[in-house]
Every structure is written in structure tokens, then in C-alpha cells.
Short mmCIF file of C-alpha atoms and ligand atoms in Angstrom, two decimals:
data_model
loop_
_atom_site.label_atom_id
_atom_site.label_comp_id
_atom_site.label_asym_id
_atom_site.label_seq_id
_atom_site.Cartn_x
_atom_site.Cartn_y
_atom_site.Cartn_z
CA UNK A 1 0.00 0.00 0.00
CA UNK A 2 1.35 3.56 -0.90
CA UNK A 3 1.76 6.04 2.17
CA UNK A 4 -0.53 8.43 1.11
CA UNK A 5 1.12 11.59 2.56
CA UNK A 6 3.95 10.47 0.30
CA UNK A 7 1.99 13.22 -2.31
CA UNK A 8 1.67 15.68 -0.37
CA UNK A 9 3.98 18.83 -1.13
CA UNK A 10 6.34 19.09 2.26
CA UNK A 11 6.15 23.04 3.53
CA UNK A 12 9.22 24.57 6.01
CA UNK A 13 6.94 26.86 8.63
CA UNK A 14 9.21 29.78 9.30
CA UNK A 15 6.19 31.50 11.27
CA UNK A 16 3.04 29.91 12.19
CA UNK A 17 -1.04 30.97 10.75
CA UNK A 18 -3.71 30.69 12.88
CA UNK A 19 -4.14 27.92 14.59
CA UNK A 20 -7.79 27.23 12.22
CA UNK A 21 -5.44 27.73 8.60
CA UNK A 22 -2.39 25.58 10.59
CA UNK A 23 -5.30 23.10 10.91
CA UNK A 24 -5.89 23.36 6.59
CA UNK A 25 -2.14 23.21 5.88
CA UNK A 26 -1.69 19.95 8.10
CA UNK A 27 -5.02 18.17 6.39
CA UNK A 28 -3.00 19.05 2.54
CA UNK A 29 0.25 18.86 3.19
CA UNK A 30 3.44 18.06 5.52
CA UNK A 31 4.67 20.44 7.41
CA UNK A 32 7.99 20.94 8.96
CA UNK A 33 8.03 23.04 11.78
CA UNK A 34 11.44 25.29 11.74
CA UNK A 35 9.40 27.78 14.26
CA UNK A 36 9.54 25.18 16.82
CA UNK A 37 12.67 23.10 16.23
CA UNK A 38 14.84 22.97 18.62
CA UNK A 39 17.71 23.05 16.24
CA UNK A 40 16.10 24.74 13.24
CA UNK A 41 19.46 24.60 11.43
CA UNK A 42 19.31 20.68 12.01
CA UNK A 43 16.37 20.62 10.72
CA UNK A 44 16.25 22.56 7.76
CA UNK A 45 19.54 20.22 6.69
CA UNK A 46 17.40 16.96 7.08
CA UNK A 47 14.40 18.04 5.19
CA UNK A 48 15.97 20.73 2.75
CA UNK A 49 16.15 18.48 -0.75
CA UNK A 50 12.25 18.04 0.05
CA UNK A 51 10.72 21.32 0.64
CA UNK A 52 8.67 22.90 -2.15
CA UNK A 53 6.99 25.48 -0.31
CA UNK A 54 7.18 28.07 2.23
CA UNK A 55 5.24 29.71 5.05
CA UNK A 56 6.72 33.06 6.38
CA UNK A 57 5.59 36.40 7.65
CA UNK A 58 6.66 39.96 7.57
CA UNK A 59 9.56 40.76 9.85
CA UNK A 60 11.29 37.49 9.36
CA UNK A 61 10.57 37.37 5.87
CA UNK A 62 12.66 34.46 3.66
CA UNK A 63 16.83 35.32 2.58
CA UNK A 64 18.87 34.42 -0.05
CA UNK A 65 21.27 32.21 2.54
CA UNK A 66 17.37 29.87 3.30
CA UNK A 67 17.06 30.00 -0.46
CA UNK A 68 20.31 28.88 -1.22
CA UNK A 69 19.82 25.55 0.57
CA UNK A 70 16.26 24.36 -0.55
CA UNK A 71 16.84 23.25 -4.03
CA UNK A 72 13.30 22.05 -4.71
CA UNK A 73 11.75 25.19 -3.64
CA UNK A 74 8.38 26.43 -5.85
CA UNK A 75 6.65 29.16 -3.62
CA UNK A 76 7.50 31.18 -0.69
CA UNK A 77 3.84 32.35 1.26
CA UNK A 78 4.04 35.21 3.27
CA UNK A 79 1.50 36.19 5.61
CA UNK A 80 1.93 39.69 5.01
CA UNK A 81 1.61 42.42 2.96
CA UNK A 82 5.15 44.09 2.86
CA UNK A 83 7.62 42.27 1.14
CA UNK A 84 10.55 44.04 2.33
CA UNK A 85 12.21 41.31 4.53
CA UNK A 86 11.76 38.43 1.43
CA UNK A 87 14.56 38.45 -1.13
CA UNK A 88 12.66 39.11 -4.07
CA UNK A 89 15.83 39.17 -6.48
CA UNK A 90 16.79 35.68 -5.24
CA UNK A 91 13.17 34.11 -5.55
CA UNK A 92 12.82 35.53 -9.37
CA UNK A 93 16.21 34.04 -10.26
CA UNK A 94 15.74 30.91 -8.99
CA UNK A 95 11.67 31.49 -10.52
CA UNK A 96 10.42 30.73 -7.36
CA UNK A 97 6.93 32.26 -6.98
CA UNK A 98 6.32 35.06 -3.76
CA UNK A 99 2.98 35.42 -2.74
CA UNK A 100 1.49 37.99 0.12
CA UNK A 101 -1.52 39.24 1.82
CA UNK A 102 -2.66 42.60 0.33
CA UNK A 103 -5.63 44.11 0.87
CA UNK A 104 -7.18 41.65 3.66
CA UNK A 105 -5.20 43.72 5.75
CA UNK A 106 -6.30 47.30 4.79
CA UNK A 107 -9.55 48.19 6.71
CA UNK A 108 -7.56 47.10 10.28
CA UNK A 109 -4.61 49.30 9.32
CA UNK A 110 -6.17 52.27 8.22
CA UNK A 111 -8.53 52.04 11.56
CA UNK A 112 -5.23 51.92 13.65
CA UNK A 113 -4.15 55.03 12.11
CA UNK A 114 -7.08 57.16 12.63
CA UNK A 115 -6.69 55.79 16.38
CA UNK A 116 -3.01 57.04 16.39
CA UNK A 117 -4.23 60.73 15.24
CA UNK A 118 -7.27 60.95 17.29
CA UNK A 119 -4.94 59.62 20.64
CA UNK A 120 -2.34 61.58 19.65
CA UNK A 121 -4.36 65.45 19.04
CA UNK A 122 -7.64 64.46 21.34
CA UNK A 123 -4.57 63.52 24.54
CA UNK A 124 -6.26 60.11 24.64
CA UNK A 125 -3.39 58.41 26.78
CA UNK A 126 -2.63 61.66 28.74
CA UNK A 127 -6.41 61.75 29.42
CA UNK A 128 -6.51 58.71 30.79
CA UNK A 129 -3.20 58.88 33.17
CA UNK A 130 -5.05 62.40 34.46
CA UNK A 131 -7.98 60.93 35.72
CA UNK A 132 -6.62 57.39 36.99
CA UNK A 133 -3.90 59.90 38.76
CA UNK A 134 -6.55 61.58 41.11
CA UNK A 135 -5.12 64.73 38.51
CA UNK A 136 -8.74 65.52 37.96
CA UNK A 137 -10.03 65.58 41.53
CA UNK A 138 -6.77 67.87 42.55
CA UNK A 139 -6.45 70.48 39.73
CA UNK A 140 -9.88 70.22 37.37
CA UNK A 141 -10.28 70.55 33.84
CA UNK A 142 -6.84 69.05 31.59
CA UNK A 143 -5.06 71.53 29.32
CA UNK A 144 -6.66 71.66 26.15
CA UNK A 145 -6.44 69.07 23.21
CA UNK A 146 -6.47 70.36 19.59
CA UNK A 147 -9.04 69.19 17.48
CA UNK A 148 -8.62 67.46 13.78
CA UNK A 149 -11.87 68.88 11.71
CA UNK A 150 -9.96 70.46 9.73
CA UNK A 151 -6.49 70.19 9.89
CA UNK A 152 -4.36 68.38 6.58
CA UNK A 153 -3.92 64.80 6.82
CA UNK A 154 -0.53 64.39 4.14
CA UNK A 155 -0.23 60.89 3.00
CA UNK A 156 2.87 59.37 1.67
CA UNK A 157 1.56 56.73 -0.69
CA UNK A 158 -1.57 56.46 -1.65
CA UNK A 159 -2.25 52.85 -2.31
CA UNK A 160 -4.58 50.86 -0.64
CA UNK A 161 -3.95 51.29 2.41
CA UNK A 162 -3.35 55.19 2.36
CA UNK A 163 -6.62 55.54 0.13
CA UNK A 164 -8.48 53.54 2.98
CA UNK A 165 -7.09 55.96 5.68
CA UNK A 166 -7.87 59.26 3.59
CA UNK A 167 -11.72 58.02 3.36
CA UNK A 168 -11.84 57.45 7.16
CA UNK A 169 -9.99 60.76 7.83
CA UNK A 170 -12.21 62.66 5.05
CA UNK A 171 -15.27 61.33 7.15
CA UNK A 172 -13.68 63.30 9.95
CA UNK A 173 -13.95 66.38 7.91
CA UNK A 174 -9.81 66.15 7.37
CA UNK A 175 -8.49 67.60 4.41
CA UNK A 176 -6.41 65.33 2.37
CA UNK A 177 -3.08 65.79 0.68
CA UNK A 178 -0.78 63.30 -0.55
CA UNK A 179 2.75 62.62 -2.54
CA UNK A 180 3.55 59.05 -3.85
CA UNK A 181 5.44 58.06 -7.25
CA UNK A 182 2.51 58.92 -9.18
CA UNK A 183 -0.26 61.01 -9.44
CA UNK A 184 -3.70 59.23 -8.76
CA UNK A 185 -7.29 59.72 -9.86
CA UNK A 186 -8.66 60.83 -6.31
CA UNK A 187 -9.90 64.63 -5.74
CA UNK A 188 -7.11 65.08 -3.23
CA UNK A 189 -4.27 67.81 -3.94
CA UNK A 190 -0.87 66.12 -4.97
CA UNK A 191 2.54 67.25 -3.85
CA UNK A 192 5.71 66.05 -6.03
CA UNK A 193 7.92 66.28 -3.13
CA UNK A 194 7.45 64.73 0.48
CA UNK A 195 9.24 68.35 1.71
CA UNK A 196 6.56 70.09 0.30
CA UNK A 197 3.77 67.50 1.49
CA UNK A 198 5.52 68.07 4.95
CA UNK A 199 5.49 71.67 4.75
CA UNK A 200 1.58 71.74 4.25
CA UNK A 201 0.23 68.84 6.78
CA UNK A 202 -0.93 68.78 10.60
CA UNK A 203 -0.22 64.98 10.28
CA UNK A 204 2.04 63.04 8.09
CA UNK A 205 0.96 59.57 7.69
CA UNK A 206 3.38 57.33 5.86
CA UNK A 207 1.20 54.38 4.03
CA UNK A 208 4.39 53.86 1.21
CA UNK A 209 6.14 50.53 1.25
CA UNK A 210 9.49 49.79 3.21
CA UNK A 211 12.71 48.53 1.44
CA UNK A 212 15.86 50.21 -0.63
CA UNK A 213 13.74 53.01 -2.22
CA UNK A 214 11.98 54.18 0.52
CA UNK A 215 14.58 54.11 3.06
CA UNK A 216 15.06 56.96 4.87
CA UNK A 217 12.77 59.20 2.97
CA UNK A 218 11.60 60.91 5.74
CA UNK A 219 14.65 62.61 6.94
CA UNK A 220 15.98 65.42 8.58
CA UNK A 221 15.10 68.04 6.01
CA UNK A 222 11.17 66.56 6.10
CA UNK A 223 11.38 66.48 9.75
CA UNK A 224 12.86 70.12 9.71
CA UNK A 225 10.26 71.23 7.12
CA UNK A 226 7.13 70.03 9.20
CA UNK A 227 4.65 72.49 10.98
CA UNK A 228 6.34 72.43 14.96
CA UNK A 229 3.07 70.94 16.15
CA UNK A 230 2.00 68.62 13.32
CA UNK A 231 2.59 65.23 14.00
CA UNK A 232 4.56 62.04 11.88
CA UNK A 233 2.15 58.56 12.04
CA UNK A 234 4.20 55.99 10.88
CA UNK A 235 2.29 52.80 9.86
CA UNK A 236 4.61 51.49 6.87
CA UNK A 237 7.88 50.48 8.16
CA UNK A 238 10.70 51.78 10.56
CA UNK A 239 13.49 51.96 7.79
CA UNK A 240 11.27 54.35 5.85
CA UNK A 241 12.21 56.84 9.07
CA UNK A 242 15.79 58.32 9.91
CA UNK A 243 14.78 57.46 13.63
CA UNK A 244 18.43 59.43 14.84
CA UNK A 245 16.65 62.40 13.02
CA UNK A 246 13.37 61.67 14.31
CA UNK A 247 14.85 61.41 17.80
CA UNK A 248 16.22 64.24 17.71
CA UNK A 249 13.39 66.17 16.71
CA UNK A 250 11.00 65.16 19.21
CA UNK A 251 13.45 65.75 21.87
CA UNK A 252 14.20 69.31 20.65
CA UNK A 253 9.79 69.21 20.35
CA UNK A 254 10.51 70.09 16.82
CA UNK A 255 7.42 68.37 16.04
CA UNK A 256 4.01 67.80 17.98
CA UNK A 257 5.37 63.99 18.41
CA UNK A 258 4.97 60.49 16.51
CA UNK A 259 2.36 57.97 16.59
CA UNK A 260 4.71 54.68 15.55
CA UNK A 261 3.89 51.14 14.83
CA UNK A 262 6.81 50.39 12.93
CA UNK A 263 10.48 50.95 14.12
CA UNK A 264 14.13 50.20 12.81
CA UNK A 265 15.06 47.56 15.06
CA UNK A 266 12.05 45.72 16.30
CA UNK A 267 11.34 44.06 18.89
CA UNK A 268 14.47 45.81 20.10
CA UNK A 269 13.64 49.78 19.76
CA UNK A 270 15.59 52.26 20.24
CA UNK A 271 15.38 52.87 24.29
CA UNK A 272 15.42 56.77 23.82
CA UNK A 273 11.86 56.30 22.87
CA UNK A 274 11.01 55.44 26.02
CA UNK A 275 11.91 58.69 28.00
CA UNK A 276 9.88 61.40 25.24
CA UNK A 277 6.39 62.50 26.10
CA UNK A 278 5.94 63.21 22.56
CA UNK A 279 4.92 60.02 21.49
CA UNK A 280 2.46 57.10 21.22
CA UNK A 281 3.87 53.74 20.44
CA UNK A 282 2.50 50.21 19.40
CA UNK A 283 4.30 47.31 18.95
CA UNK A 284 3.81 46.84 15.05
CA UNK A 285 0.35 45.54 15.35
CA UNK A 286 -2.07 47.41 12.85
CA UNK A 287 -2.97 44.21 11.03
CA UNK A 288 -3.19 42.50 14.68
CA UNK A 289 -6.60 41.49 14.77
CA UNK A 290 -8.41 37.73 15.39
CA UNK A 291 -10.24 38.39 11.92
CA UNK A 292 -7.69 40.14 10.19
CA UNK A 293 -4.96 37.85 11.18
CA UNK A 294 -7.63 35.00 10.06
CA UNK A 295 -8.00 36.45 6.46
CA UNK A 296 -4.23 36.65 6.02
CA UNK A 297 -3.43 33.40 7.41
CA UNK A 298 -6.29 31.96 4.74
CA UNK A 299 -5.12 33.33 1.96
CA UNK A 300 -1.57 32.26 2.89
CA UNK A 301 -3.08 28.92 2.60
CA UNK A 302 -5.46 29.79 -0.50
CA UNK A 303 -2.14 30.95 -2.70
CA UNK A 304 -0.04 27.81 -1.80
CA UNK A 305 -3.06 25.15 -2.28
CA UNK A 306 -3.87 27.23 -5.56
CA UNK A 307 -0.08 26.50 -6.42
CA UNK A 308 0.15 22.90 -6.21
CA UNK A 309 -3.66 22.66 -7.89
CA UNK A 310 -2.05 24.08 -11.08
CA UNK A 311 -4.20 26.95 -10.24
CA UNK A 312 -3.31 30.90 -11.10
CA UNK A 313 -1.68 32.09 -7.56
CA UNK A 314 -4.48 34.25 -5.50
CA UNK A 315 -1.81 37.16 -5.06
CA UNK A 316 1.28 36.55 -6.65
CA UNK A 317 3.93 39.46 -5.82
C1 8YV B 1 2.27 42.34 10.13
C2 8YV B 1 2.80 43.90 8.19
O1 8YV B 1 2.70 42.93 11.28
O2 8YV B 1 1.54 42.99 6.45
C3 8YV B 1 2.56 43.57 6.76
O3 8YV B 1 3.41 43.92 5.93
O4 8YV B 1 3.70 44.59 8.51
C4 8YV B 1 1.87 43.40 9.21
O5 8YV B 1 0.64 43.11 8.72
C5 8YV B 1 3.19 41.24 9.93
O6 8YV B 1 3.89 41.20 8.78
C6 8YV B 1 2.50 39.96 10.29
O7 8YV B 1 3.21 38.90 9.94
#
């Protein structure tokens, strides 16, 4: 009698879905669990000639050093949308297929950046330490916040995450401006220059990818050119942020502050962070929801059993 999970394509799990879409992969395939080895390295060596697929996740992403040793490899999954941290050079050479998440992630983002601009100009966090402090009962009403009807939400890239945002924000009577490589077919006013969008926001929101192009962009001339009380929201990636310049703006407060999911060395941030009132930090979790997490994690699984159907890949990169 044939084994019958002899057919089955064999996957190396760098990162893990939910547990539901673990659950799907296990019932289709055979899974080898490098997130949990205890000697990943010794791991990867025994099963290597095998593996035709791979499950990953922003962050971690998939290098050219994994890629080098899996010579049967057909499809790298990643259960997000930035493909930064995945060697997309080394995949196309070696025609190894990338897929990602896109869009299933949008709606959660864009929601945690309309929380970082209403917490950061409405004092949500400040508000909350005054009245657990006993503040209230000792010296009465809190400084004042500032309000956002208004004010000029400046989005660096408009794609589909930014475009999500600027809807939300335009239902809080925001205005909306925006720079990006190219000109879109919206009604919002376009800068050519991220200096320029800078110059002419309350908030800058950056929406753009990570990676080589984008590094840096915001830097100390945009940080210099920005109103002193508008604020930077960055929900893209740290690397897109000179954080030594950004530092050093918010502790000479010449900004309002920074709303940040994203840093430059994460998990590990940069500790001066800590010790500045001028910002609100989250621990690179915009897509970090049960449902949203959920959709990724199925279509993670939809693009790789698409794949070894013979099927068209659900979102290729
Ligand atoms: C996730 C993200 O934090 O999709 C992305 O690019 O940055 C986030 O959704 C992460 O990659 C989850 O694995």
C-alpha cells in the first residue's frame, strides 16, 4: 500500500497561521516546523532536498542564505503584505513564486491610524493617566487638546492602504493631501515632493512601502520642514524613518510627536523612545486582529493550495 502523505507537497513553517489555517495546511500537506525546532538549522539540513513550499511572515521574511539551501523550492507564502524582509531578487532568479496578503489587511490598518491621530491630538493616553492619577479631583479641567476637523492629513503613498485611511480621515472632515510616485485619480491635492507635502500637513501619515527606495525618505530636512506641532504617524515600516533624526526632533519638540507602529530595530527599539512625552507607540500591530490575522493566514493557505492545484496564484507578488 502507498503512504498516502507520500503526495503531499512538504512546507518549512518559518512563522506559524492561525491555529484554524495551521489546521488546513496539516489536512493538505506536511509540514515541517522550523518555528519550533529545537535546532532549526538541524532541521532545515534533514528536510531541505524536500521542501517545495514556504510559510513566512513579515519581519522574518525568507533570505537568499534559506534559499540557497532548498533546491526544490516552488513558492514562498508570506503572511503579510510588505515584502521588504523576502529576497525578491533571489526568488525571481531561482523562478520561485512570492505570494502575500494585500488588501485583507487594509480596513484594520487604516482604523489603527485614525486611532493614532485621534490619541495623539484628542490627549487620549494623557487623558486617561489624568484621571486614573486623582489629577482631575486635585487640579480640574486638563489643558486643552487640539481638534482634527480640519487640519491636513498628508499621505505618503496612496495605495490601498493610504486611500483607505484618507476616506476614514475625510469622514472626519480632514483635508487630504498626498505625494507618492505617481499622481492618482482621487480629488485630493498632490505634492511632487514629500518636503513640500511636509510643509503643508498637521499629520504626516506614511502608508508607502518599506525597502531600498523608501529608506530613509523621511529625513531630517522633512522632519525640519514640518509644521512644529504637526505630528509624523508611521504605519509602513521603521526603515522608511531616519529614527536618529526623528529622535532628535521630538526631543528638541521640533514636532508635535509620533504615533509609531513600525520601528528600525524591532522588537528591540531604540530605548530613547522610552523617555519622550511626545509620542504614542505600538508594537507593530495594525494588522493585529483575530479576523484580520484570520484572512491573512487563509489566503496564505489559498495561494499555496492554488499553487500545487495548477491553479493561477491568488496574489502573486
Ligand atoms: C504584520 C505587516 O505585522 O503585512 C505587513 O506587511 O507589517 C503586518 O501586517 C506582519 O507582517 C505579520 O506577519
Amino acid at each position: 500500500m502507498t503512504n498516502p502523505s507520500a503526495e503531499k507537497p512538504q512546507l518549512l513553517v518559518l512563522r506559524p497561521l492561525m491555529p484554524a489555517q495551521m489546521e488546513q495546511l496539516e489536512a493538505d500537506f506536511i509540514l515541517h516546523r522550523y518555528d519550533e525546532a529545537e535546532d532549526p538549522q538541524a532541521l532545515l539540513a534533514s528536510v531541505a532536498p524536500a521542501i517545495r513550499g514556504v510559510v513566512t511572515a513579515g519581519g522574518l521574511g525568507f533570505k537568499r542564505d534559506m534559499l540557497s539551501q532548498l533546491p526544490a523550492l516552488e513558492i514562498v507564502s508570506s503572511s503579510a503584505v510588505g515584502t521588504d524582509s523576502i529576497d525578491l531578487v533571489a526568488c525571481a532568479e531561482r523562478g520561485v513564486h512570492v505570494t502575500n496578503t494585500p488588501d485583507v489587511l487594509n480596513d484594520d490598518v487604516a482604523d489603527l491610524g485614525i486611532g493614532l491621530i485621534l490619541s495623539a491630538f484628542r490627549r487620549l493616553g494623557p487623558g486617561h493617566d489624568y484621571v486614573r492619577s486623582g489629577e482631575w479631583s486635585r487640579s480640574g479641567m486638563m489643558p486643552l487638546a487640539t481638534s482634527l476637523t480640519g487640519k491636513r492629513l498628508g499621505v505618503v503613498g496612496l495605495g490601498r492602504i493610504g486611500l483607505e485611511l484618507a476616506q476614514r480621515a475625510q469622514a472626519l472632515k480632514m483635508q487630504i493631501v498626498y505625494t507618492g510616485r505617481n499622481r492618482k485619480n482621487v480629488a485630493y491635492e498632490f505634492y511632487d515632493s514629500v518636503i513640500e507635502l511636509a510643509r503643508n500637513s498637521d499629520v504626516l501619515v506614511l502608508t508607502c512601502p518599506g525597502g531600498a527606495d523608501t529608506r530613509h525618505l523621511i529625513n531630517a530636512a522633512v522632519l525640519d520642514a514640518m509644521r512644529p506641532d504637526a505630528w509624523l504617524i508611521n504605519l509602513s515600516r521603521g526603515s522608511v524613518v531616519d529614527e536618529d533624526a526623528l529622535i532628535d526632533a521630538l526631543q528638541r519638540k521640533a514636532i508635535g510627536g509620533a504615533g509609531l507602529d513600525v520601528f528600525e530595530n524591532e522588537p528591540h527599539i531604540d530605548t530613547r523612545f522610552y523617555e519622550l512625552d511626545n509620542v504614542l507607540l505600538y508594537p507593530h500591530h495594525a494588522s493585529g486582529t483575530v479576523e484580520t490575522r484570520s484572512a491573512m493566514s487563509q489566503l496564505v493557505v489559498d495561494n499555496l493550495k492554488a499553487h500545487f492545484q495548477g491553479k493561477p496564484l491568488i496574489s502573486p507578488v
